[in-house]
Coordinates of C-alpha atoms and ligand atoms in Angstrom, one line a residue:
M1047 CA -12.1 12.4 25.4
P1048 CA -9.4 15.1 26.1
A1049 CA -10.1 18.4 24.4
G1050 CA -8.2 19.1 21.2
R1051 CA -8.2 15.5 20.0
T1052 CA -9.8 15.0 16.6
T1053 CA -11.5 11.6 16.1
L1054 CA -11.7 10.0 12.7
S1055 CA -15.4 10.7 12.4
E1056 CA -14.8 14.4 13.3
Y1057 CA -12.0 14.6 10.7
L1058 CA -14.2 13.0 8.1
S1059 CA -17.1 15.5 8.7
Q1060 CA -14.6 18.4 8.5
Q1061 CA -13.3 17.1 5.2
S1062 CA -16.7 16.7 3.6
A1063 CA -17.6 20.3 4.7
Q1064 CA -14.3 21.6 3.4
H1065 CA -14.2 19.7 0.1
Q1066 CA -17.5 19.8 -1.7
S1067 CA -16.2 17.6 -4.4
L1068 CA -15.8 14.6 -2.1
H1069 CA -18.4 11.8 -2.6
P1070 CA -21.0 12.2 0.2
D1071 CA -20.6 8.5 1.2
L1072 CA -16.8 8.6 1.4
G1073 CA -16.7 9.3 5.1
K1074 CA -19.1 6.4 5.8
L1075 CA -16.9 4.2 3.7
V1076 CA -13.7 5.1 5.7
L1077 CA -15.6 4.4 8.9
E1078 CA -16.5 0.9 7.6
I1079 CA -12.8 0.3 6.8
A1080 CA -11.9 1.5 10.3
K1081 CA -14.3 -0.9 11.8
A1082 CA -12.8 -3.9 9.9
V1083 CA -9.3 -2.7 10.8
Q1084 CA -10.2 -2.8 14.5
E1085 CA -11.3 -6.4 14.2
I1086 CA -8.2 -7.4 12.3
A1087 CA -6.0 -5.5 14.8
L1088 CA -7.6 -7.4 17.7
L1089 CA -6.9 -10.8 16.0
T1090 CA -3.4 -9.8 15.1
S1091 CA -2.6 -8.6 18.6
Q1092 CA -3.9 -11.9 20.1
G1093 CA -1.6 -13.9 17.9
A1094 CA -1.2 -17.5 19.2
L1095 CA -3.8 -16.8 21.9
A1096 CA -6.5 -16.5 19.2
G1097 CA -5.2 -19.6 17.4
V1098 CA -4.6 -17.5 14.2
L1099 CA -0.9 -18.2 13.5
G1100 CA 0.4 -20.6 10.9
S1101 CA -0.5 -21.6 7.4
L1102 CA -3.5 -23.3 5.7
E1103 CA -3.2 -26.0 3.1
S1104 CA -4.6 -23.6 0.4
Q1105 CA -2.9 -21.2 -2.0
N1106 CA -4.1 -17.9 -3.3
V1107 CA -4.3 -16.9 -7.0
Q1108 CA -0.7 -15.9 -6.8
G1109 CA 0.3 -19.5 -5.9
E1110 CA 1.3 -18.3 -2.4
T1111 CA 0.5 -20.4 0.7
Q1112 CA -2.3 -18.7 2.6
K1113 CA -1.8 -17.9 6.3
K1114 CA -4.8 -18.3 8.6
L1115 CA -4.8 -14.6 9.3
D1116 CA -4.7 -13.7 5.6
V1117 CA -8.0 -15.6 5.1
L1118 CA -9.6 -14.3 8.4
S1119 CA -8.7 -10.7 7.5
D1120 CA -10.1 -11.2 4.0
E1121 CA -13.4 -12.6 5.4
I1122 CA -13.7 -9.6 7.9
L1123 CA -13.3 -7.1 5.1
I1124 CA -15.7 -8.9 2.7
Q1125 CA -18.3 -9.3 5.4
T1126 CA -18.0 -5.6 6.4
F1127 CA -18.5 -4.4 2.9
R1128 CA -21.2 -6.9 2.0
S1129 CA -23.2 -6.0 5.1
G1130 CA -23.4 -2.4 3.8
N1131 CA -24.5 -0.7 0.6
L1132 CA -21.5 1.4 -0.2
V1133 CA -19.1 -1.0 -1.9
A1134 CA -20.6 -2.5 -5.1
G1135 CA -17.6 -4.7 -5.9
I1136 CA -14.7 -6.2 -4.0
A1137 CA -11.4 -7.5 -5.3
S1138 CA -8.8 -9.0 -3.0
E1139 CA -5.4 -10.6 -3.2
E1140 CA -6.9 -13.7 -1.7
N1141 CA -9.7 -14.2 -4.3
D1142 CA -9.2 -15.1 -8.0
E1143 CA -12.3 -13.2 -9.1
P1144 CA -13.9 -10.0 -7.8
L1145 CA -17.1 -10.4 -5.7
S1146 CA -20.2 -8.3 -6.2
N1147 CA -22.4 -6.9 -3.4
P1148 CA -26.0 -7.5 -4.3
K1149 CA -26.9 -4.3 -2.4
G1150 CA -24.8 -2.3 -4.8
G1151 CA -22.9 0.9 -3.9
S1152 CA -20.9 3.8 -5.4
F1153 CA -17.4 2.3 -4.8
L1154 CA -15.1 -0.6 -5.8
C1155 CA -12.7 -1.7 -3.1
L1156 CA -9.5 -3.5 -3.9
F1157 CA -7.4 -4.7 -1.0
D1158 CA -4.6 -6.8 0.3
P1159 CA -6.2 -7.9 3.6
L1160 CA -2.9 -8.8 5.3
D1161 CA 0.2 -7.5 3.6
G1162 CA 3.6 -8.9 4.7
S1163 CA 2.0 -12.0 6.1
S1164 CA 5.4 -13.9 6.2
N1165 CA 5.9 -11.7 9.3
I1166 CA 2.8 -12.9 11.2
D1167 CA 4.3 -15.9 12.8
V1168 CA 7.3 -13.9 14.0
N1169 CA 5.3 -11.1 15.5
V1170 CA 6.6 -8.3 13.2
S1171 CA 4.4 -5.5 11.8
V1172 CA 1.9 -6.4 9.1
G1173 CA -0.9 -4.3 7.5
T1174 CA -4.0 -4.0 5.4
I1175 CA -3.8 -2.0 2.1
F1176 CA -6.9 -0.6 0.4
S1177 CA -7.7 1.2 -2.8
M1178 CA -11.1 2.8 -3.6
L1179 CA -12.3 3.4 -7.1
P1180 CA -15.6 4.8 -8.4
A1181 CA -18.2 2.2 -9.5
T1182 CA -20.5 2.9 -12.4
P1183 CA -24.0 3.0 -10.8
N1184 CA -26.6 0.3 -11.6
T1185 CA -24.4 -1.8 -13.9
T1186 CA -23.5 -5.5 -13.7
L1187 CA -19.8 -5.4 -12.8
T1188 CA -17.3 -7.1 -14.9
A1189 CA -13.5 -7.4 -14.3
S1190 CA -12.9 -4.5 -16.7
D1191 CA -14.8 -2.1 -14.4
Y1192 CA -11.9 -2.5 -11.9
L1193 CA -9.1 -1.8 -14.5
Q1194 CA -8.9 1.9 -13.8
V1195 CA -5.6 3.8 -13.6
G1196 CA -4.3 4.6 -10.1
R1197 CA -4.8 8.3 -10.4
K1198 CA -8.6 7.7 -10.5
Q1199 CA -8.5 6.4 -6.9
I1200 CA -11.0 8.2 -4.7
A1201 CA -9.3 7.2 -1.6
A1202 CA -6.4 4.8 -0.6
G1203 CA -4.4 3.9 2.4
Y1204 CA -3.4 1.3 4.8
A1205 CA -3.6 0.1 8.4
I1206 CA -0.5 -0.9 10.2
Y1207 CA -0.6 -3.4 13.0
G1208 CA 2.6 -2.6 14.8
P1209 CA 3.4 -1.4 18.3
A1210 CA 0.5 0.9 17.7
T1211 CA -2.4 0.3 15.3
M1212 CA -2.6 3.2 12.8
L1213 CA -4.8 4.0 9.9
V1214 CA -3.1 6.2 7.2
F1215 CA -5.0 7.3 4.2
S1216 CA -5.7 10.0 1.7
L1217 CA -8.9 11.2 0.2
G1218 CA -6.9 13.2 -2.4
H1219 CA -6.3 16.1 0.0
G1220 CA -3.0 15.2 1.7
T1221 CA -2.1 12.1 3.7
H1222 CA -3.1 11.9 7.3
G1223 CA -2.4 9.3 10.1
F1224 CA -4.7 8.2 12.9
T1225 CA -3.6 6.2 15.9
F1226 CA -6.0 3.7 17.5
D1227 CA -6.8 4.6 21.1
A1228 CA -7.9 1.3 22.8
A1229 CA -9.2 3.2 25.9
S1230 CA -11.8 5.2 23.9
G1231 CA -12.1 2.8 21.0
E1232 CA -11.5 5.7 18.6
F1233 CA -8.9 6.5 15.9
I1234 CA -7.4 9.8 16.8
L1235 CA -5.7 12.2 14.3
T1236 CA -2.0 12.1 15.3
H1237 CA -0.2 12.7 12.0
H1238 CA -1.7 15.6 10.2
D1239 CA -0.6 16.3 6.6
I1240 CA 2.4 13.9 6.5
Q1241 CA 5.3 15.1 4.3
V1242 CA 7.9 12.8 2.9
P1243 CA 11.3 14.6 2.9
A1244 CA 12.4 15.1 -0.7
D1245 CA 16.0 13.9 0.1
T1246 CA 17.0 10.8 2.1
S1247 CA 20.0 8.7 3.1
E1248 CA 18.0 5.5 3.6
F1249 CA 17.0 2.8 1.2
A1250 CA 14.9 -0.4 1.4
I1251 CA 15.4 -3.3 -0.9
N1252 CA 15.7 -7.1 -0.7
A1253 CA 19.4 -7.2 -1.4
S1254 CA 19.4 -11.0 -1.7
N1255 CA 18.0 -10.4 -5.2
E1256 CA 21.0 -8.3 -6.3
R1257 CA 22.2 -10.7 -9.1
F1258 CA 18.8 -10.5 -10.7
W1259 CA 18.5 -6.7 -10.8
E1260 CA 18.7 -4.5 -13.9
P1261 CA 21.9 -2.3 -14.3
P1262 CA 20.2 1.0 -13.2
V1263 CA 19.1 -0.5 -9.9
S1264 CA 22.5 -2.1 -9.3
L1265 CA 24.3 1.2 -10.1
Y1266 CA 22.0 3.1 -7.7
I1267 CA 22.4 0.6 -4.8
S1268 CA 26.2 0.3 -5.3
E1269 CA 26.6 4.1 -5.1
C1270 CA 24.5 4.2 -1.9
K1271 CA 26.6 1.4 -0.4
Q1272 CA 29.8 3.1 -1.3
G1273 CA 28.4 6.2 0.4
K1274 CA 30.9 9.0 1.0
T1275 CA 33.4 7.4 -1.4
S1276 CA 31.0 7.5 -4.3
V1277 CA 29.4 10.3 -6.3
R1278 CA 26.7 10.5 -3.6
G1279 CA 29.2 12.0 -1.1
R1280 CA 27.3 10.8 1.9
D1281 CA 26.7 7.5 3.7
F1282 CA 23.4 5.6 3.4
N1283 CA 21.6 3.3 5.7
M1284 CA 19.6 0.2 4.7
R1285 CA 16.3 -1.2 6.2
W1286 CA 14.1 -4.1 5.0
I1287 CA 11.2 -5.3 7.0
A1288 CA 9.7 -7.5 4.2
S1289 CA 6.3 -6.0 5.0
M1290 CA 5.5 -3.2 2.4
V1291 CA 3.2 -1.5 4.8
A1292 CA 5.9 -1.2 7.5
D1293 CA 8.6 -0.1 5.1
V1294 CA 6.4 2.5 3.4
H1295 CA 5.1 3.7 6.8
R1296 CA 8.7 4.4 7.9
I1297 CA 9.3 6.3 4.6
L1298 CA 6.2 8.4 5.3
M1299 CA 7.5 9.2 8.8
R1300 CA 11.1 10.0 8.0
G1301 CA 11.8 9.7 4.3
G1302 CA 13.6 6.9 2.3
V1303 CA 13.2 5.0 -0.9
F1304 CA 11.4 1.6 -1.1
M1305 CA 12.3 -0.7 -4.1
Y1306 CA 10.9 -3.9 -5.4
P1307 CA 12.3 -3.4 -8.9
K1308 CA 12.0 -5.4 -12.1
D1309 CA 14.3 -8.4 -11.9
T1310 CA 15.0 -11.6 -13.8
K1311 CA 14.5 -14.0 -10.9
D1312 CA 11.3 -15.3 -12.5
P1313 CA 11.0 -14.0 -16.0
S1314 CA 7.3 -14.7 -16.0
K1315 CA 6.8 -12.0 -13.4
P1316 CA 7.4 -8.3 -14.3
G1317 CA 7.7 -7.5 -10.6
R1318 CA 6.9 -8.9 -7.2
L1319 CA 4.2 -6.5 -6.0
R1320 CA 0.6 -6.2 -7.2
L1321 CA -0.4 -3.0 -9.1
M1322 CA -4.0 -2.6 -8.0
Y1323 CA -3.9 -3.3 -4.3
E1324 CA -0.3 -2.7 -3.3
A1325 CA 1.5 -0.3 -5.8
N1326 CA -1.4 2.0 -6.6
P1327 CA -2.7 2.7 -3.1
M1328 CA 0.8 3.1 -1.7
S1329 CA 1.8 5.4 -4.5
F1330 CA -1.3 7.5 -3.9
V1331 CA -0.6 8.0 -0.2
V1332 CA 3.1 8.7 -0.9
E1333 CA 2.4 11.2 -3.7
Q1334 CA -0.2 12.9 -1.6
A1335 CA 2.6 13.3 1.0
G1336 CA 4.9 14.9 -1.6
G1337 CA 6.8 11.7 -2.6
L1338 CA 6.8 9.8 -5.9
G1339 CA 5.9 6.3 -7.1
S1340 CA 7.5 4.9 -10.2
T1341 CA 8.2 1.7 -12.0
G1342 CA 11.6 3.2 -12.9
R1343 CA 10.2 4.0 -16.3
Q1344 CA 6.7 5.3 -15.7
R1345 CA 4.6 6.9 -12.9
I1346 CA 2.8 4.0 -11.2
L1347 CA -0.5 6.0 -11.0
D1348 CA -0.5 6.3 -14.8
V1349 CA -0.1 2.6 -15.6
Q1350 CA -3.2 1.2 -17.3
P1351 CA -4.0 -2.1 -15.5
E1352 CA -4.5 -5.1 -17.7
S1353 CA -5.6 -7.5 -15.0
I1354 CA -6.6 -7.4 -11.3
H1355 CA -3.7 -9.4 -10.0
Q1356 CA -1.1 -7.8 -12.3
R1357 CA 2.4 -7.4 -10.9
I1358 CA 4.6 -4.4 -11.4
P1359 CA 8.1 -3.0 -10.4
V1360 CA 7.8 -0.5 -7.5
I1361 CA 10.1 2.3 -6.6
L1362 CA 8.6 4.9 -4.2
G1363 CA 9.4 7.4 -1.6
S1364 CA 11.5 10.6 -1.4
K1365 CA 11.0 12.5 -4.6
N1366 CA 14.7 13.4 -5.4
E1367 CA 15.8 9.8 -5.0
V1368 CA 13.0 8.3 -7.1
E1369 CA 13.8 10.9 -9.8
R1370 CA 17.5 9.9 -9.7
I1371 CA 16.6 6.2 -10.1
E1372 CA 14.3 7.1 -13.0
N1373 CA 17.1 9.0 -14.6
Y1374 CA 19.4 6.0 -14.3
H1375 CA 16.7 3.9 -16.1
R1376 CA 16.5 6.5 -18.8
D1377 CA 20.2 6.7 -19.3
H1378 CA 20.4 2.9 -19.4
D1379 CA 17.6 2.5 -21.9
R1380 CA 19.1 5.2 -24.2
A1381 CA 22.5 3.5 -24.1
Ligands
F6P2427 O1 3.1 -8.9 -0.6 C1 4.3 -8.7 -0.8 C2 5.3 -8.6 0.3 O2 5.1 -9.4 1.4 C3 5.5 -7.1 0.7 O3 4.8 -6.8 1.8 C4 7.0 -7.1 1.0 O4 7.6 -5.8 0.7 C5 7.6 -8.1 0.1 O5 6.5 -9.0 -0.3 C6 8.6 -8.9 0.7 O6 9.3 -9.7 -0.2 P1 10.6 -10.6 0.1 O7 10.0 -11.8 0.7 O8 11.2 -10.8 -1.2 O9 11.4 -9.9 1.1

Protein backbone atom coordinates (compact mmCIF):
# COMPACT_ATOMS: atom_id res chain seq x y z
CA MET A 1 0.00 0.00 0.00
CA PRO A 2 1.58 3.37 -1.02
CA ALA A 3 2.42 5.63 1.94
CA GLY A 4 -0.09 8.34 2.79
CA ARG A 5 -3.14 6.30 1.84
CA THR A 6 -5.63 5.96 4.68
CA THR A 7 -7.62 2.73 4.58
CA LEU A 8 -11.14 2.49 5.93
CA SER A 9 -10.01 0.53 9.00
CA GLU A 10 -7.27 3.08 9.75
CA TYR A 11 -9.76 5.92 9.41
CA LEU A 12 -12.22 4.17 11.74
CA SER A 13 -9.53 3.62 14.41
CA GLN A 14 -8.53 7.29 14.15
CA GLN A 15 -12.16 8.37 14.52
CA SER A 16 -12.76 6.28 17.63
CA ALA A 17 -9.56 7.68 19.20
CA GLN A 18 -10.59 11.25 18.33
CA HIS A 19 -14.26 11.07 19.30
CA GLN A 20 -14.72 9.31 22.64
CA SER A 21 -18.51 9.60 22.29
CA LEU A 22 -18.61 7.19 19.32
CA HIS A 23 -20.01 3.77 20.16
CA PRO A 24 -17.04 1.36 20.55
CA ASP A 25 -18.58 -1.11 18.05
CA LEU A 26 -19.37 1.46 15.37
CA GLY A 27 -16.12 0.89 13.49
CA LYS A 28 -16.75 -2.86 13.35
CA LEU A 29 -20.23 -2.17 12.05
CA VAL A 30 -18.96 0.03 9.21
CA LEU A 31 -16.48 -2.71 8.28
CA GLU A 32 -19.36 -5.22 8.13
CA ILE A 33 -21.20 -2.90 5.76
CA ALA A 34 -18.06 -2.47 3.66
CA LYS A 35 -17.77 -6.25 3.36
CA ALA A 36 -21.37 -6.58 2.13
CA VAL A 37 -20.85 -3.66 -0.25
CA GLN A 38 -17.86 -5.43 -1.81
CA GLU A 39 -20.00 -8.50 -2.48
CA ILE A 40 -22.81 -6.44 -4.00
CA ALA A 41 -20.30 -4.46 -6.08
CA LEU A 42 -18.90 -7.67 -7.51
CA LEU A 43 -22.34 -8.94 -8.55
CA THR A 44 -23.29 -5.54 -9.97
CA SER A 45 -20.09 -5.29 -11.98
CA GLN A 46 -20.59 -8.77 -13.46
CA GLY A 47 -24.12 -7.90 -14.64
CA ALA A 48 -25.36 -10.32 -17.27
CA LEU A 49 -22.30 -12.56 -16.72
CA ALA A 50 -23.50 -13.35 -13.20
CA GLY A 51 -27.07 -13.90 -14.45
CA VAL A 52 -28.34 -11.21 -12.09
CA LEU A 53 -30.17 -8.91 -14.51
CA GLY A 54 -33.93 -8.84 -14.98
CA SER A 55 -36.97 -9.02 -12.74
CA LEU A 56 -38.56 -11.64 -10.54
CA GLU A 57 -42.26 -12.42 -10.45
CA SER A 58 -42.48 -11.06 -6.88
CA GLN A 59 -43.29 -7.57 -5.62
CA ASN A 60 -41.98 -5.83 -2.49
CA VAL A 61 -44.10 -4.20 0.21
CA GLN A 62 -44.25 -1.04 -1.94
CA GLY A 63 -45.96 -3.02 -4.72
CA GLU A 64 -42.86 -2.64 -6.92
CA THR A 65 -41.60 -5.52 -9.06
CA GLN A 66 -38.42 -6.86 -7.51
CA LYS A 67 -35.26 -7.12 -9.58
CA LYS A 68 -33.04 -10.16 -9.07
CA LEU A 69 -30.25 -7.91 -7.86
CA ASP A 70 -32.59 -6.19 -5.32
CA VAL A 71 -33.24 -9.53 -3.69
CA LEU A 72 -29.64 -10.77 -3.87
CA SER A 73 -28.32 -7.52 -2.35
CA ASP A 74 -30.93 -7.74 0.38
CA GLU A 75 -29.86 -11.31 1.18
CA ILE A 76 -26.18 -10.33 1.31
CA LEU A 77 -26.85 -7.54 3.82
CA ILE A 78 -29.16 -9.63 5.99
CA GLN A 79 -26.72 -12.53 5.99
CA THR A 80 -23.83 -10.22 6.89
CA PHE A 81 -25.64 -8.64 9.84
CA ARG A 82 -27.11 -11.91 11.07
CA SER A 83 -23.77 -13.64 11.11
CA GLY A 84 -22.49 -11.02 13.56
CA ASN A 85 -23.71 -9.71 16.89
CA LEU A 86 -23.71 -5.98 16.21
CA VAL A 87 -27.08 -5.42 14.56
CA ALA A 88 -30.07 -6.44 16.68
CA GLY A 89 -32.72 -5.58 14.12
CA ILE A 90 -32.86 -5.17 10.36
CA ALA A 91 -35.46 -3.32 8.28
CA SER A 92 -35.23 -3.26 4.53
CA GLU A 93 -37.16 -1.93 1.57
CA GLU A 94 -37.55 -5.49 0.36
CA ASN A 95 -39.16 -6.91 3.54
CA ASP A 96 -42.60 -6.06 4.90
CA GLU A 97 -41.57 -6.60 8.52
CA PRO A 98 -38.26 -6.01 10.31
CA LEU A 99 -36.11 -9.03 11.11
CA SER A 100 -34.45 -9.63 14.48
CA ASN A 101 -30.99 -11.05 14.99
CA PRO A 102 -31.14 -13.76 17.67
CA LYS A 103 -27.57 -12.83 18.65
CA GLY A 104 -28.68 -9.26 19.50
CA GLY A 105 -26.57 -6.14 19.10
CA SER A 106 -26.41 -2.43 19.85
CA PHE A 107 -27.72 -1.15 16.51
CA LEU A 108 -30.72 -1.22 14.23
CA CYS A 109 -29.94 -1.08 10.54
CA LEU A 110 -32.43 0.14 7.95
CA PHE A 111 -31.47 -0.05 4.30
CA ASP A 112 -32.42 0.10 0.68
CA PRO A 113 -30.24 -2.74 -0.61
CA LEU A 114 -30.23 -1.58 -4.21
CA ASP A 115 -31.51 1.92 -4.83
CA GLY A 116 -32.32 3.04 -8.38
CA SER A 117 -32.82 -0.54 -9.44
CA SER A 118 -34.63 0.47 -12.66
CA ASN A 119 -31.08 1.34 -13.80
CA ILE A 120 -29.61 -2.15 -13.28
CA ASP A 121 -30.56 -3.61 -16.62
CA VAL A 122 -29.24 -0.57 -18.52
CA ASN A 123 -25.85 -0.51 -16.74
CA VAL A 124 -26.29 2.87 -15.05
CA SER A 125 -25.09 3.63 -11.50
CA VAL A 126 -27.06 2.18 -8.59
CA GLY A 127 -26.34 2.10 -4.86
CA THR A 128 -27.03 0.81 -1.36
CA ILE A 129 -28.35 3.24 1.27
CA PHE A 130 -28.08 2.53 5.00
CA SER A 131 -29.17 4.15 8.25
CA MET A 132 -28.00 3.09 11.73
CA LEU A 133 -30.06 3.77 14.84
CA PRO A 134 -29.40 2.82 18.44
CA ALA A 135 -31.12 -0.35 19.72
CA THR A 136 -32.32 -0.62 23.30
CA PRO A 137 -30.22 -3.43 24.77
CA ASN A 138 -31.81 -6.74 25.81
CA THR A 139 -35.36 -6.02 24.67
CA THR A 140 -37.65 -7.85 22.30
CA LEU A 141 -37.79 -5.49 19.35
CA THR A 142 -41.08 -4.25 18.00
CA ALA A 143 -41.75 -2.02 14.98
CA SER A 144 -41.92 1.02 17.27
CA ASP A 145 -38.24 0.60 18.26
CA TYR A 146 -37.35 1.56 14.69
CA LEU A 147 -39.54 4.69 14.56
CA GLN A 148 -36.84 7.12 15.72
CA VAL A 149 -36.36 10.60 14.21
CA GLY A 150 -33.56 10.91 11.67
CA ARG A 151 -31.41 13.18 13.84
CA LYS A 152 -30.90 10.18 16.15
CA GLN A 153 -29.01 8.26 13.45
CA ILE A 154 -25.63 7.11 14.75
CA ALA A 155 -24.28 6.63 11.26
CA ALA A 156 -25.68 6.79 7.75
CA GLY A 157 -24.45 6.66 4.20
CA TYR A 158 -24.46 4.89 0.90
CA ALA A 159 -22.38 2.84 -1.47
CA ILE A 160 -22.41 3.81 -5.13
CA TYR A 161 -21.71 1.21 -7.79
CA GLY A 162 -20.60 3.42 -10.66
CA PRO A 163 -17.43 3.67 -12.72
CA ALA A 164 -15.78 3.39 -9.28
CA THR A 165 -17.32 1.76 -6.23
CA MET A 166 -17.43 4.23 -3.37
CA LEU A 167 -18.58 4.19 0.24
CA VAL A 168 -19.70 7.59 1.51
CA PHE A 169 -20.88 7.96 5.10
CA SER A 170 -20.99 10.03 8.23
CA LEU A 171 -20.58 9.01 11.85
CA GLY A 172 -21.80 12.48 12.85
CA HIS A 173 -18.40 14.14 12.33
CA GLY A 174 -18.50 15.25 8.71
CA THR A 175 -19.10 13.22 5.57
CA HIS A 176 -16.22 11.29 4.04
CA GLY A 177 -15.84 9.24 0.86
CA PHE A 178 -13.80 6.07 0.30
CA THR A 179 -13.00 4.57 -3.10
CA PHE A 180 -12.64 0.81 -3.48
CA ASP A 181 -9.22 -0.23 -4.69
CA ALA A 182 -9.64 -3.65 -6.31
CA ALA A 183 -5.86 -4.19 -6.36
CA SER A 184 -5.53 -4.08 -2.57
CA GLY A 185 -9.13 -5.05 -1.73
CA GLU A 186 -9.34 -1.94 0.50
CA PHE A 187 -11.55 1.14 0.66
CA ILE A 188 -9.22 4.17 0.60
CA LEU A 189 -10.11 7.62 1.94
CA THR A 190 -10.27 9.75 -1.21
CA HIS A 191 -12.83 12.43 -0.28
CA HIS A 192 -12.11 13.87 3.15
CA ASP A 193 -14.72 16.15 4.74
CA ILE A 194 -16.95 16.65 1.71
CA GLN A 195 -18.61 20.09 1.53
CA VAL A 196 -21.71 20.80 -0.55
CA PRO A 197 -21.41 24.34 -1.99
CA ALA A 198 -24.17 26.54 -0.51
CA ASP A 199 -25.09 27.90 -3.95
CA THR A 200 -25.70 25.99 -7.13
CA SER A 201 -26.96 26.36 -10.69
CA GLU A 202 -28.00 22.72 -11.10
CA PHE A 203 -31.24 20.97 -10.19
CA ALA A 204 -32.45 17.35 -10.38
CA ILE A 205 -36.13 16.48 -10.67
CA ASN A 206 -38.29 14.13 -12.72
CA ALA A 207 -39.81 16.84 -14.91
CA SER A 208 -42.38 14.46 -16.42
CA ASN A 209 -44.33 14.92 -13.16
CA GLU A 210 -44.62 18.69 -13.64
CA ARG A 211 -48.41 18.79 -13.94
CA PHE A 212 -48.72 17.08 -10.53
CA TRP A 213 -46.43 19.46 -8.59
CA GLU A 214 -47.51 21.98 -6.00
CA PRO A 215 -47.25 25.71 -6.96
CA PRO A 216 -44.05 26.43 -4.94
CA VAL A 217 -42.17 23.68 -6.78
CA SER A 218 -43.56 24.75 -10.18
CA LEU A 219 -42.51 28.34 -9.44
CA TYR A 220 -38.98 27.34 -8.41
CA ILE A 221 -38.40 25.12 -11.45
CA SER A 222 -39.91 27.61 -13.91
CA GLU A 223 -37.57 30.33 -12.59
CA CYS A 224 -34.59 27.98 -12.96
CA LYS A 225 -35.62 27.14 -16.52
CA GLN A 226 -36.05 30.81 -17.41
CA GLY A 227 -32.54 31.35 -16.07
CA LYS A 228 -31.01 34.75 -16.85
CA THR A 229 -34.36 36.13 -17.91
CA SER A 230 -35.94 35.39 -14.49
CA VAL A 231 -35.40 36.75 -10.99
CA ARG A 232 -32.56 34.21 -10.68
CA GLY A 233 -30.39 36.20 -13.09
CA ARG A 234 -28.36 33.14 -14.14
CA ASP A 235 -28.87 30.02 -16.23
CA PHE A 236 -29.44 26.61 -14.62
CA ASN A 237 -28.59 23.11 -15.75
CA MET A 238 -30.73 20.01 -15.15
CA ARG A 239 -29.68 16.40 -14.42
CA TRP A 240 -31.82 13.36 -13.54
CA ILE A 241 -30.28 9.90 -13.25
CA ALA A 242 -33.35 8.28 -11.62
CA SER A 243 -31.04 6.74 -9.04
CA MET A 244 -31.15 8.76 -5.83
CA VAL A 245 -27.70 7.56 -4.80
CA ALA A 246 -26.14 8.78 -8.06
CA ASP A 247 -28.01 12.10 -8.04
CA VAL A 248 -27.13 12.80 -4.39
CA HIS A 249 -23.53 11.73 -4.97
CA ARG A 250 -23.21 14.32 -7.73
CA ILE A 251 -24.64 16.95 -5.38
CA LEU A 252 -22.10 16.03 -2.68
CA MET A 253 -19.32 16.34 -5.24
CA ARG A 254 -20.27 19.63 -6.90
CA GLY A 255 -23.49 21.01 -5.39
CA GLY A 256 -27.04 21.02 -6.68
CA VAL A 257 -30.55 20.43 -5.46
CA PHE A 258 -32.36 17.09 -5.64
CA MET A 259 -36.15 17.06 -5.52
CA TYR A 260 -38.79 14.37 -5.34
CA PRO A 261 -41.46 16.70 -3.99
CA LYS A 262 -45.02 16.14 -2.84
CA ASP A 263 -47.30 15.72 -5.85
CA THR A 264 -50.82 14.71 -6.73
CA LYS A 265 -49.92 11.85 -9.08
CA ASP A 266 -51.11 9.26 -6.59
CA PRO A 267 -52.97 11.03 -3.77
CA SER A 268 -52.50 7.99 -1.50
CA LYS A 269 -48.74 8.65 -1.47
CA PRO A 270 -47.39 11.79 0.24
CA GLY A 271 -44.14 11.42 -1.69
CA ARG A 272 -42.18 8.88 -3.72
CA LEU A 273 -39.16 8.23 -1.53
CA ARG A 274 -39.02 6.35 1.76
CA LEU A 275 -38.29 8.32 4.94
CA MET A 276 -36.40 5.78 6.99
CA TYR A 277 -34.00 4.25 4.50
CA GLU A 278 -33.74 6.87 1.75
CA ALA A 279 -34.61 10.40 2.95
CA ASN A 280 -33.14 10.16 6.49
CA PRO A 281 -29.74 8.67 5.66
CA MET A 282 -29.29 10.93 2.62
CA SER A 283 -30.30 14.02 4.63
CA PHE A 284 -27.82 13.00 7.31
CA VAL A 285 -24.85 12.80 4.92
CA VAL A 286 -25.92 15.97 3.09
CA GLU A 287 -26.34 17.95 6.35
CA GLN A 288 -23.02 16.65 7.67
CA ALA A 289 -21.54 18.07 4.46
CA GLY A 290 -23.10 21.50 5.06
CA GLY A 291 -26.25 21.04 2.94
CA LEU A 292 -29.90 20.77 3.97
CA GLY A 293 -32.66 18.16 3.70
CA SER A 294 -36.29 19.27 3.79
CA THR A 295 -39.80 18.18 2.90
CA GLY A 296 -40.37 21.78 1.76
CA ARG A 297 -42.17 22.40 5.03
CA GLN A 298 -40.01 20.68 7.65
CA ARG A 299 -36.46 19.49 8.18
CA ILE A 300 -36.46 15.80 7.20
CA LEU A 301 -34.29 14.79 10.18
CA ASP A 302 -37.00 16.16 12.55
CA VAL A 303 -39.89 14.19 11.04
CA GLN A 304 -41.32 11.67 13.52
CA PRO A 305 -41.74 8.41 11.55
CA GLU A 306 -45.09 6.68 11.75
CA SER A 307 -44.23 3.52 9.88
CA ILE A 308 -41.11 1.84 8.59
CA HIS A 309 -42.00 2.10 4.90
CA GLN A 310 -43.45 5.62 5.13
CA ARG A 311 -42.98 7.88 2.08
CA ILE A 312 -42.08 11.54 2.23
CA PRO A 313 -41.38 14.53 -0.05
CA VAL A 314 -37.62 15.13 -0.40
CA ILE A 315 -35.75 18.33 -1.28
CA LEU A 316 -32.07 18.25 -0.46
CA GLY A 317 -28.70 19.66 -1.39
CA SER A 318 -27.16 23.13 -1.55
CA LYS A 319 -28.27 25.07 1.52
CA ASN A 320 -29.29 28.37 -0.09
CA GLU A 321 -31.42 26.68 -2.75
CA VAL A 322 -33.20 24.39 -0.26
CA GLU A 323 -33.93 27.42 1.94
CA ARG A 324 -35.30 29.30 -1.09
CA ILE A 325 -37.64 26.39 -1.91
CA GLU A 326 -38.76 26.26 1.74
CA ASN A 327 -39.53 29.99 1.57
CA TYR A 328 -41.65 29.42 -1.56
CA HIS A 329 -43.62 26.75 0.36
CA ARG A 330 -44.04 29.14 3.32
CA ASP A 331 -45.27 31.99 1.09
CA HIS A 332 -47.65 29.64 -0.70
CA ASP A 333 -49.08 28.19 2.52
CA ARG A 334 -49.54 31.70 4.02
CA ALA A 335 -51.34 32.92 0.93
O1 LIG B 1 -36.24 4.22 -4.95
C1 LIG B 1 -36.61 5.25 -5.57
C2 LIG B 1 -35.91 5.71 -6.84
O2 LIG B 1 -35.47 4.69 -7.70
C3 LIG B 1 -34.78 6.70 -6.58
O3 LIG B 1 -33.53 6.09 -6.52
C4 LIG B 1 -34.90 7.67 -7.74
O4 LIG B 1 -34.46 8.96 -7.40
C5 LIG B 1 -36.36 7.64 -8.06
O5 LIG B 1 -36.91 6.46 -7.50
C6 LIG B 1 -36.62 7.64 -9.54
O6 LIG B 1 -37.93 7.92 -9.76
P1 LIG B 1 -38.57 8.06 -11.24
O7 LIG B 1 -38.71 6.65 -11.73
O8 LIG B 1 -39.87 8.75 -11.02
O9 LIG B 1 -37.62 8.85 -12.06
